[in-house]
Every structure is written in structure tokens, then in C-alpha cells.
Amino acid sequence: MKSRITGTGSYAPAKVLTNADLERMVATSDEWIRERTGIRERHIAAAGEACSDLAVQAGRRALAAAGLPATELDMVLVATCTGDYPLPSTACLVQHQLGATKAAACDIAAACCGFVYALSVADAYVKAGMRHVLVIGSEVMSAITDWTDRNTCVLFGDGAGAAVVSAGDGERGILSTHLRSDGNLNELIAVPGGGSRMPPSEKTIAERMQCIKMKGHETFKVAVRNLEEIARETLAANHLRVEDLDLYVPHQANLRILTAVMERLGLPAEKVMLNLDRYGNTSAASIPIALDEAVRAGRIRDGSLVMLGAFGAGLTWASAMIRW
């Protein structure tokens, strides 16, 4: 039994925040942002538009693409670090809104790697007997962004992407998934306040500890090395070469990171899906949004060999190989 992606969908909020807009908010410039990140604009959720709202939109589109009613879902997984509430899970809210009446539901917390981690969970459950699992990456990163910090506020955007993972047979499907973590490097990317370690207080709010903090230089080096290594591990596990790939869909974090990884792997630009110039870093949503765009643009067809690669807070990194 193979688990196959039978439908994809994505959603981005209507509001677009450009680099020119950011120039009026912090001491930065369009040229500086594009040169250092590759980002031109990003989508920002409207007031009252929460993580579950984005997830439901993407989930509906994925179900429509798969031709599957929500009532047939066995499980809903939502990868997010910006859920609606500490509890209940955002996945339960999505399950209700979609009308997935017989589905189990839970969130996966692995930051930017969340979608690939959740895809791995879905793959395991389908191989264990489930028929259909909806995997969603949804983020409202603007809710945890410090809009006074020019080093981080230029990076992030909001959005959601989804995939229906269903049971099938034959050679096509998810060939392998590879998950890694190193908690020793947890401070490189973190939101230090708001949890049980540092509950909300006047101090945490005044110091914006409920916002994301990053050590960019250190993160860059680790990200490039680990993305390259896990890509090579994934290729080797499937007895494949870089030349065999039809498309590499990486987490859309920073163009300089992705360019370095492409150069190390020897991947030509035409075999890499890049859309961070229009979305920025949407954390767990970035890979499924890019995946959906690639499918709808015809860059992924039946039989295509597709590799996913992600890196994020934790630290975590992950990959998956898929025969479409």
C-alpha cells in the first residue's frame, strides 16, 4: 500500500504588504530586502482572520482537487506554530468547519518543518489502514512578528497550503520521509515568551518576547549544511541521483539559503520551485503553497519525481521523496 497526494490547495490573505510599505514602517529599503532575502511582498491576514480560517480555505481547495467530500476524511492534521488558541487544537476547529464528521484531528508543532513532519505522520497512518488524511500547513506569522525589528519583520508572511493523502497502490506515492532535530540549537529561532516557561506578563509584553527572535548568521550556516545533507540522504535512500529529480520544493525561507543549497547539490534553477518573492517565509505553509502552485502550473505531472526539503525552529529539518 502506498500513500499518494491526490489533491492540493492553497490560500493567501487578500492584503499584500510590499517592501515599499515596510520602508515606511522601519529603517529598511526595497533593495536591501530583495538583496538579502529575495522577498518583494508578503500576504498579511486581516483583523479577525485566524489560522483556522486560512486552513479551512486551503483544505476546501485540496478536497475539491481530490474530488473527495470532507465526510470521507479519517484524520485532519494542521501543522502550525500560530494556532488560534493554546487549546483546543486548530485542527479540531478546521475539522468542524470542513464538516469532517468522522475525522480525528490534531496539530503538529515543528515550525517551518511542520508540513513535512505532518506528511510523514499521514503517510504512516495511511499505511496502517486509514484511507484519507488531510494535511494542512497554516500560519499567521504576522501575529508573532515584531514590526519594529527590521531584521525579522521583512521575512514573514501569512498563508495556508494543504494536501489530501490517500491510500493507493502501484509505484506512485510517497517514497520516503526523513525527519531530524537538534534541540541543542533551540535558541537560534524562538518565541521565548507566552508559554509555561515565561507566561504572559507586563515584562514579556514590554520586551516583545511573544514575538519571534532569530540569530540569522548562525541559522544560515546550519540551514545550508543540513538541507544539503538531508537531500543527499533522501536521494541515496531511494537509489536516485540529483539528475533524476523533476522538481525540488524547498521551504521558502531566504533566497540566499536556497541558492547555496542549489549550488551545493548541483540543482539548476528550472528544477527548483521558488515563490518566496511573493509570499515571504510562511513557515509550515510555505512548502504546501509552493507545491500547490507547482501542480496548478503544470510543473508537477503524473510520474514526476518531487523532493521536499524544510528547515526551521527546533532546530528541525526534514525531507520527503514523492513519485507523483
CSV table of C-alpha atoms in Angstrom, one decimal:
chain,number,residue,atom,x,y,z
A,1,MET,CA,0.0,0.0,0.0
A,2,LYS,CA,1.3,3.5,-0.9
A,3,SER,CA,0.1,6.8,0.3
A,4,ARG,CA,-0.5,9.3,-2.5
A,5,ILE,CA,-1.2,13.0,-2.7
A,6,THR,CA,-4.4,13.1,-4.6
A,7,GLY,CA,-5.2,16.9,-4.3
A,8,THR,CA,-3.6,20.1,-3.3
A,9,GLY,CA,-4.9,23.6,-2.4
A,10,SER,CA,-3.6,26.9,-1.0
A,11,TYR,CA,-4.9,30.2,0.2
A,12,ALA,CA,-3.3,33.6,0.9
A,13,PRO,CA,-5.0,36.6,2.6
A,14,ALA,CA,-6.0,39.4,0.3
A,15,LYS,CA,-3.9,42.1,2.0
A,16,VAL,CA,-0.4,42.4,0.4
A,17,LEU,CA,2.4,44.1,2.3
A,18,THR,CA,5.2,45.3,-0.1
A,19,ASN,CA,8.8,46.2,0.6
A,20,ALA,CA,7.8,49.8,-0.1
A,21,ASP,CA,5.2,49.6,2.7
A,22,LEU,CA,7.9,48.3,5.0
A,23,GLU,CA,10.1,51.3,4.1
A,24,ARG,CA,7.5,53.5,5.8
A,25,MET,CA,7.5,51.3,8.9
A,26,VAL,CA,11.1,50.6,9.7
A,27,ALA,CA,14.6,51.7,8.6
A,28,THR,CA,15.0,49.5,5.6
A,29,SER,CA,14.8,49.6,1.8
A,30,ASP,CA,13.3,47.5,-1.0
A,31,GLU,CA,16.8,47.0,-2.4
A,32,TRP,CA,18.2,45.8,1.0
A,33,ILE,CA,15.3,43.3,1.5
A,34,ARG,CA,15.5,41.9,-2.0
A,35,GLU,CA,19.3,41.6,-2.0
A,36,ARG,CA,19.4,39.8,1.4
A,37,THR,CA,16.2,37.7,1.2
A,38,GLY,CA,14.7,37.7,-2.3
A,39,ILE,CA,11.4,38.8,-1.0
A,40,ARG,CA,9.3,41.6,-2.7
A,41,GLU,CA,6.0,41.2,-0.9
A,42,ARG,CA,4.0,39.1,1.5
A,43,HIS,CA,0.4,38.5,2.4
A,44,ILE,CA,-1.0,39.6,5.8
A,45,ALA,CA,-4.1,38.3,7.5
A,46,ALA,CA,-6.9,40.7,8.0
A,47,ALA,CA,-8.1,41.7,11.5
A,48,GLY,CA,-10.1,38.7,12.9
A,49,GLU,CA,-8.6,36.3,10.3
A,50,ALA,CA,-7.1,33.5,12.2
A,51,CYS,CA,-5.0,30.4,11.4
A,52,SER,CA,-8.0,28.1,11.2
A,53,ASP,CA,-9.7,30.5,8.7
A,54,LEU,CA,-6.7,30.2,6.3
A,55,ALA,CA,-6.5,26.5,6.8
A,56,VAL,CA,-10.2,25.9,6.0
A,57,GLN,CA,-9.8,27.7,2.7
A,58,ALA,CA,-6.8,25.7,1.7
A,59,GLY,CA,-8.3,22.5,2.9
A,60,ARG,CA,-11.5,23.0,0.9
A,61,ARG,CA,-9.5,23.6,-2.3
A,62,ALA,CA,-7.4,20.5,-1.7
A,63,LEU,CA,-10.5,18.4,-1.2
A,64,ALA,CA,-12.1,19.8,-4.3
A,65,ALA,CA,-8.9,19.0,-6.3
A,66,ALA,CA,-9.0,15.4,-4.9
A,67,GLY,CA,-12.8,15.1,-5.6
A,68,LEU,CA,-13.2,14.0,-2.0
A,69,PRO,CA,-16.0,15.0,0.4
A,70,ALA,CA,-14.8,16.0,3.8
A,71,THR,CA,-17.0,13.3,5.3
A,72,GLU,CA,-14.6,10.7,3.9
A,73,LEU,CA,-11.6,12.0,5.8
A,74,ASP,CA,-10.2,9.8,8.6
A,75,MET,CA,-7.9,12.5,10.0
A,76,VAL,CA,-7.1,16.2,9.8
A,77,LEU,CA,-3.5,17.3,10.7
A,78,VAL,CA,-2.7,21.0,10.9
A,79,ALA,CA,1.0,22.0,11.0
A,80,THR,CA,1.3,25.4,12.7
A,81,CYS,CA,3.1,27.4,15.3
A,82,THR,CA,0.5,30.2,15.2
A,83,GLY,CA,-2.7,28.3,16.1
A,84,ASP,CA,-5.9,30.1,17.0
A,85,TYR,CA,-5.6,29.1,20.7
A,86,PRO,CA,-3.3,27.3,23.1
A,87,LEU,CA,-6.2,24.8,23.2
A,88,PRO,CA,-8.2,23.4,21.6
A,89,SER,CA,-6.1,22.4,18.6
A,90,THR,CA,-6.6,24.4,15.4
A,91,ALA,CA,-7.1,21.1,13.6
A,92,CYS,CA,-10.3,20.5,15.7
A,93,LEU,CA,-11.6,23.9,14.6
A,94,VAL,CA,-10.8,23.0,11.0
A,95,GLN,CA,-12.4,19.6,11.2
A,96,HIS,CA,-15.6,21.2,12.4
A,97,GLN,CA,-15.6,23.9,9.7
A,98,LEU,CA,-15.0,21.4,7.0
A,99,GLY,CA,-17.7,19.0,8.2
A,100,ALA,CA,-15.2,16.1,8.5
A,101,THR,CA,-17.5,14.4,10.9
A,102,LYS,CA,-15.6,11.1,11.4
A,103,ALA,CA,-12.1,12.5,11.3
A,104,ALA,CA,-9.6,12.6,14.2
A,105,ALA,CA,-7.8,15.9,14.4
A,106,CYS,CA,-4.6,17.3,16.0
A,107,ASP,CA,-1.9,19.9,15.4
A,108,ILE,CA,1.8,19.2,14.6
A,109,ALA,CA,4.3,21.7,16.0
A,110,ALA,CA,7.5,21.6,14.1
A,111,ALA,CA,7.6,25.2,12.9
A,112,CYS,CA,8.8,25.5,9.2
A,113,CYS,CA,9.2,21.7,9.0
A,114,GLY,CA,5.7,21.2,10.2
A,115,PHE,CA,4.1,20.2,6.8
A,116,VAL,CA,6.8,17.6,6.0
A,117,TYR,CA,6.5,16.2,9.6
A,118,ALA,CA,2.7,16.1,9.2
A,119,LEU,CA,3.0,14.5,5.8
A,120,SER,CA,5.2,11.8,7.4
A,121,VAL,CA,2.5,11.2,10.0
A,122,ALA,CA,-0.2,11.0,7.4
A,123,ASP,CA,2.0,8.5,5.3
A,124,ALA,CA,2.3,6.3,8.4
A,125,TYR,CA,-1.4,6.3,9.2
A,126,VAL,CA,-2.4,5.5,5.6
A,127,LYS,CA,0.0,2.6,5.6
A,128,ALA,CA,-1.6,1.5,8.9
A,129,GLY,CA,-5.0,1.4,7.3
A,130,MET,CA,-6.5,4.9,7.1
A,131,ARG,CA,-7.9,5.8,3.7
A,132,HIS,CA,-7.8,9.6,3.6
A,133,VAL,CA,-5.8,12.2,5.6
A,134,LEU,CA,-5.9,16.0,5.1
A,135,VAL,CA,-2.6,17.6,5.8
A,136,ILE,CA,-2.5,21.4,6.2
A,137,GLY,CA,0.2,23.9,6.9
A,138,SER,CA,-1.3,27.2,8.1
A,139,GLU,CA,0.4,30.2,9.6
A,140,VAL,CA,-0.4,33.7,10.7
A,141,MET,CA,3.2,34.7,11.2
A,142,SER,CA,2.2,38.4,11.4
A,143,ALA,CA,0.7,37.6,14.9
A,144,ILE,CA,4.2,36.8,16.3
A,145,THR,CA,6.2,39.3,14.3
A,146,ASP,CA,7.9,42.3,15.9
A,147,TRP,CA,7.1,45.1,13.4
A,148,THR,CA,9.8,47.3,15.0
A,149,ASP,CA,12.6,44.8,14.3
A,150,ARG,CA,13.8,45.4,10.7
A,151,ASN,CA,15.8,42.2,10.7
A,152,THR,CA,12.8,39.9,11.2
A,153,CYS,CA,9.7,41.8,10.1
A,154,VAL,CA,10.8,41.8,6.5
A,155,LEU,CA,10.9,38.0,6.4
A,156,PHE,CA,7.4,36.7,7.3
A,157,GLY,CA,4.0,36.4,5.7
A,158,ASP,CA,0.7,34.6,6.2
A,159,GLY,CA,-0.9,31.8,4.3
A,160,ALA,CA,-2.0,28.1,4.1
A,161,GLY,CA,-1.5,25.1,1.9
A,162,ALA,CA,-3.0,21.7,2.0
A,163,ALA,CA,-2.7,18.2,0.6
A,164,VAL,CA,-5.0,15.2,0.6
A,165,VAL,CA,-3.1,12.0,1.3
A,166,SER,CA,-4.9,8.9,0.2
A,167,ALA,CA,-4.3,5.1,0.0
A,168,GLY,CA,-3.3,3.7,-3.3
A,169,ASP,CA,-1.3,1.0,-5.0
A,170,GLY,CA,1.3,0.9,-7.8
A,171,GLU,CA,4.6,2.7,-7.9
A,172,ARG,CA,3.4,6.3,-7.4
A,173,GLY,CA,3.2,7.9,-4.0
A,174,ILE,CA,5.3,9.0,-1.0
A,175,LEU,CA,8.5,7.0,-1.4
A,176,SER,CA,10.2,8.1,1.9
A,177,THR,CA,10.2,10.8,4.5
A,178,HIS,CA,13.2,11.8,6.6
A,179,LEU,CA,12.9,13.8,9.9
A,180,ARG,CA,15.7,15.3,12.1
A,181,SER,CA,16.0,17.6,15.1
A,182,ASP,CA,18.6,19.2,17.3
A,183,GLY,CA,17.2,20.8,20.4
A,184,ASN,CA,20.6,22.0,21.5
A,185,LEU,CA,20.2,24.8,18.9
A,186,ASN,CA,16.7,25.8,20.1
A,187,GLU,CA,17.7,29.5,20.7
A,188,LEU,CA,18.6,30.2,17.1
A,189,ILE,CA,14.9,30.6,16.2
A,190,ALA,CA,12.5,31.0,19.1
A,191,VAL,CA,9.5,32.8,20.6
A,192,PRO,CA,10.7,33.0,24.2
A,193,GLY,CA,7.6,34.4,25.9
A,194,GLY,CA,3.9,33.3,26.2
A,195,GLY,CA,4.3,29.7,27.2
A,196,SER,CA,4.8,28.0,30.6
A,197,ARG,CA,8.5,28.9,30.7
A,198,MET,CA,7.7,32.6,30.6
A,199,PRO,CA,3.9,33.1,30.9
A,200,PRO,CA,2.4,36.4,29.6
A,201,SER,CA,3.2,39.3,31.8
A,202,GLU,CA,3.9,43.1,31.6
A,203,LYS,CA,7.6,42.3,31.2
A,204,THR,CA,7.2,39.8,28.4
A,205,ILE,CA,4.9,42.1,26.5
A,206,ALA,CA,7.1,45.2,27.0
A,207,GLU,CA,10.1,43.3,25.8
A,208,ARG,CA,8.1,41.8,22.9
A,209,MET,CA,9.0,38.3,24.0
A,210,GLN,CA,5.9,36.9,22.4
A,211,CYS,CA,7.5,37.7,19.0
A,212,ILE,CA,9.9,35.6,17.0
A,213,LYS,CA,13.6,36.1,17.7
A,214,MET,CA,16.3,34.9,15.3
A,215,LYS,CA,20.1,34.6,15.1
A,216,GLY,CA,20.3,34.9,11.4
A,217,HIS,CA,24.0,34.4,10.7
A,218,GLU,CA,24.3,31.2,12.8
A,219,THR,CA,21.0,29.9,11.3
A,220,PHE,CA,22.2,30.4,7.7
A,221,LYS,CA,25.2,28.1,8.1
A,222,VAL,CA,23.3,25.3,9.8
A,223,ALA,CA,20.4,25.5,7.4
A,224,VAL,CA,22.5,25.2,4.3
A,225,ARG,CA,24.5,22.3,5.7
A,226,ASN,CA,21.5,20.3,6.9
A,227,LEU,CA,19.4,20.9,3.9
A,228,GLU,CA,22.1,19.6,1.7
A,229,GLU,CA,22.8,16.6,3.9
A,230,ILE,CA,19.2,15.5,4.2
A,231,ALA,CA,18.6,15.9,0.5
A,232,ARG,CA,21.6,13.6,-0.3
A,233,GLU,CA,20.3,11.2,2.4
A,234,THR,CA,16.9,11.1,0.7
A,235,LEU,CA,18.3,10.6,-2.7
A,236,ALA,CA,20.5,7.8,-1.5
A,237,ALA,CA,17.7,6.1,0.4
A,238,ASN,CA,15.8,5.8,-2.9
A,239,HIS,CA,18.8,5.0,-5.1
A,240,LEU,CA,18.4,8.2,-7.0
A,241,ARG,CA,20.7,11.0,-8.3
A,242,VAL,CA,20.1,14.7,-8.3
A,243,GLU,CA,19.7,14.5,-12.1
A,244,ASP,CA,16.7,12.2,-11.6
A,245,LEU,CA,14.6,14.9,-9.9
A,246,ASP,CA,11.9,16.7,-11.8
A,247,LEU,CA,11.3,19.3,-9.1
A,248,TYR,CA,12.7,20.3,-5.7
A,249,VAL,CA,10.2,22.1,-3.5
A,250,PRO,CA,12.1,23.7,-0.5
A,251,HIS,CA,10.8,25.7,2.4
A,252,GLN,CA,10.7,29.3,1.2
A,253,ALA,CA,12.9,31.0,3.9
A,254,ASN,CA,15.6,33.0,2.2
A,255,LEU,CA,16.8,33.1,-1.3
A,256,ARG,CA,20.5,33.2,-0.2
A,257,ILE,CA,20.0,29.9,1.7
A,258,LEU,CA,18.2,28.3,-1.2
A,259,THR,CA,20.8,29.4,-3.7
A,260,ALA,CA,23.6,28.0,-1.6
A,261,VAL,CA,21.8,24.7,-1.3
A,262,MET,CA,21.1,24.6,-5.1
A,263,GLU,CA,24.8,25.2,-5.8
A,264,ARG,CA,25.9,22.5,-3.4
A,265,LEU,CA,23.5,19.9,-4.9
A,266,GLY,CA,24.1,21.0,-8.5
A,267,LEU,CA,20.4,21.7,-9.0
A,268,PRO,CA,19.5,24.0,-11.9
A,269,ALA,CA,17.0,26.8,-11.2
A,270,GLU,CA,14.4,25.3,-13.6
A,271,LYS,CA,14.2,22.3,-11.3
A,272,VAL,CA,13.5,24.3,-8.1
A,273,MET,CA,10.1,25.8,-7.1
A,274,LEU,CA,10.6,29.3,-5.8
A,275,ASN,CA,7.8,31.7,-4.9
A,276,LEU,CA,9.1,33.4,-1.7
A,277,ASP,CA,9.4,36.7,-3.6
A,278,ARG,CA,5.5,36.9,-3.4
A,279,TYR,CA,4.9,35.2,-0.1
A,280,GLY,CA,7.9,35.6,2.2
A,281,ASN,CA,8.5,33.0,4.8
A,282,THR,CA,5.1,31.4,5.7
A,283,SER,CA,6.7,28.8,8.0
A,284,ALA,CA,4.7,25.5,7.8
A,285,ALA,CA,2.6,26.8,5.0
A,286,SER,CA,5.4,27.6,2.6
A,287,ILE,CA,6.0,24.1,1.1
A,288,PRO,CA,2.3,23.2,0.6
A,289,ILE,CA,1.7,26.6,-1.0
A,290,ALA,CA,4.6,26.1,-3.4
A,291,LEU,CA,3.6,22.5,-4.0
A,292,ASP,CA,0.0,23.6,-5.0
A,293,GLU,CA,1.3,26.4,-7.3
A,294,ALA,CA,3.7,23.9,-9.0
A,295,VAL,CA,0.8,21.4,-9.5
A,296,ARG,CA,-1.5,24.0,-10.9
A,297,ALA,CA,1.2,25.5,-13.2
A,298,GLY,CA,1.9,22.1,-14.7
A,299,ARG,CA,5.4,21.8,-13.3
A,300,ILE,CA,4.3,18.6,-11.5
A,301,ARG,CA,2.6,15.9,-13.5
A,302,ASP,CA,1.8,12.2,-13.2
A,303,GLY,CA,5.1,10.4,-12.8
A,304,SER,CA,7.1,13.5,-11.7
A,305,LEU,CA,9.8,12.8,-9.1
A,306,VAL,CA,9.4,15.5,-6.5
A,307,MET,CA,11.6,16.1,-3.4
A,308,LEU,CA,10.6,18.4,-0.5
A,309,GLY,CA,13.1,20.0,1.9
A,310,ALA,CA,12.5,22.0,5.0
A,311,PHE,CA,14.4,23.6,7.9
A,312,GLY,CA,13.2,25.5,10.9
A,313,ALA,CA,13.0,26.2,14.6
A,314,GLY,CA,13.7,23.4,17.0
A,315,LEU,CA,16.0,23.1,15.3
A,316,THR,CA,14.3,20.7,12.9
A,317,TRP,CA,14.9,19.7,9.3
A,318,ALA,CA,13.1,17.2,7.1
A,319,SER,CA,12.6,15.9,3.6
A,320,ALA,CA,10.3,13.7,1.5
A,321,MET,CA,10.6,12.0,-1.8
A,322,ILE,CA,7.4,11.6,-3.9
A,323,ARG,CA,6.6,9.9,-7.2
A,324,TRP,CA,3.6,11.9,-8.3
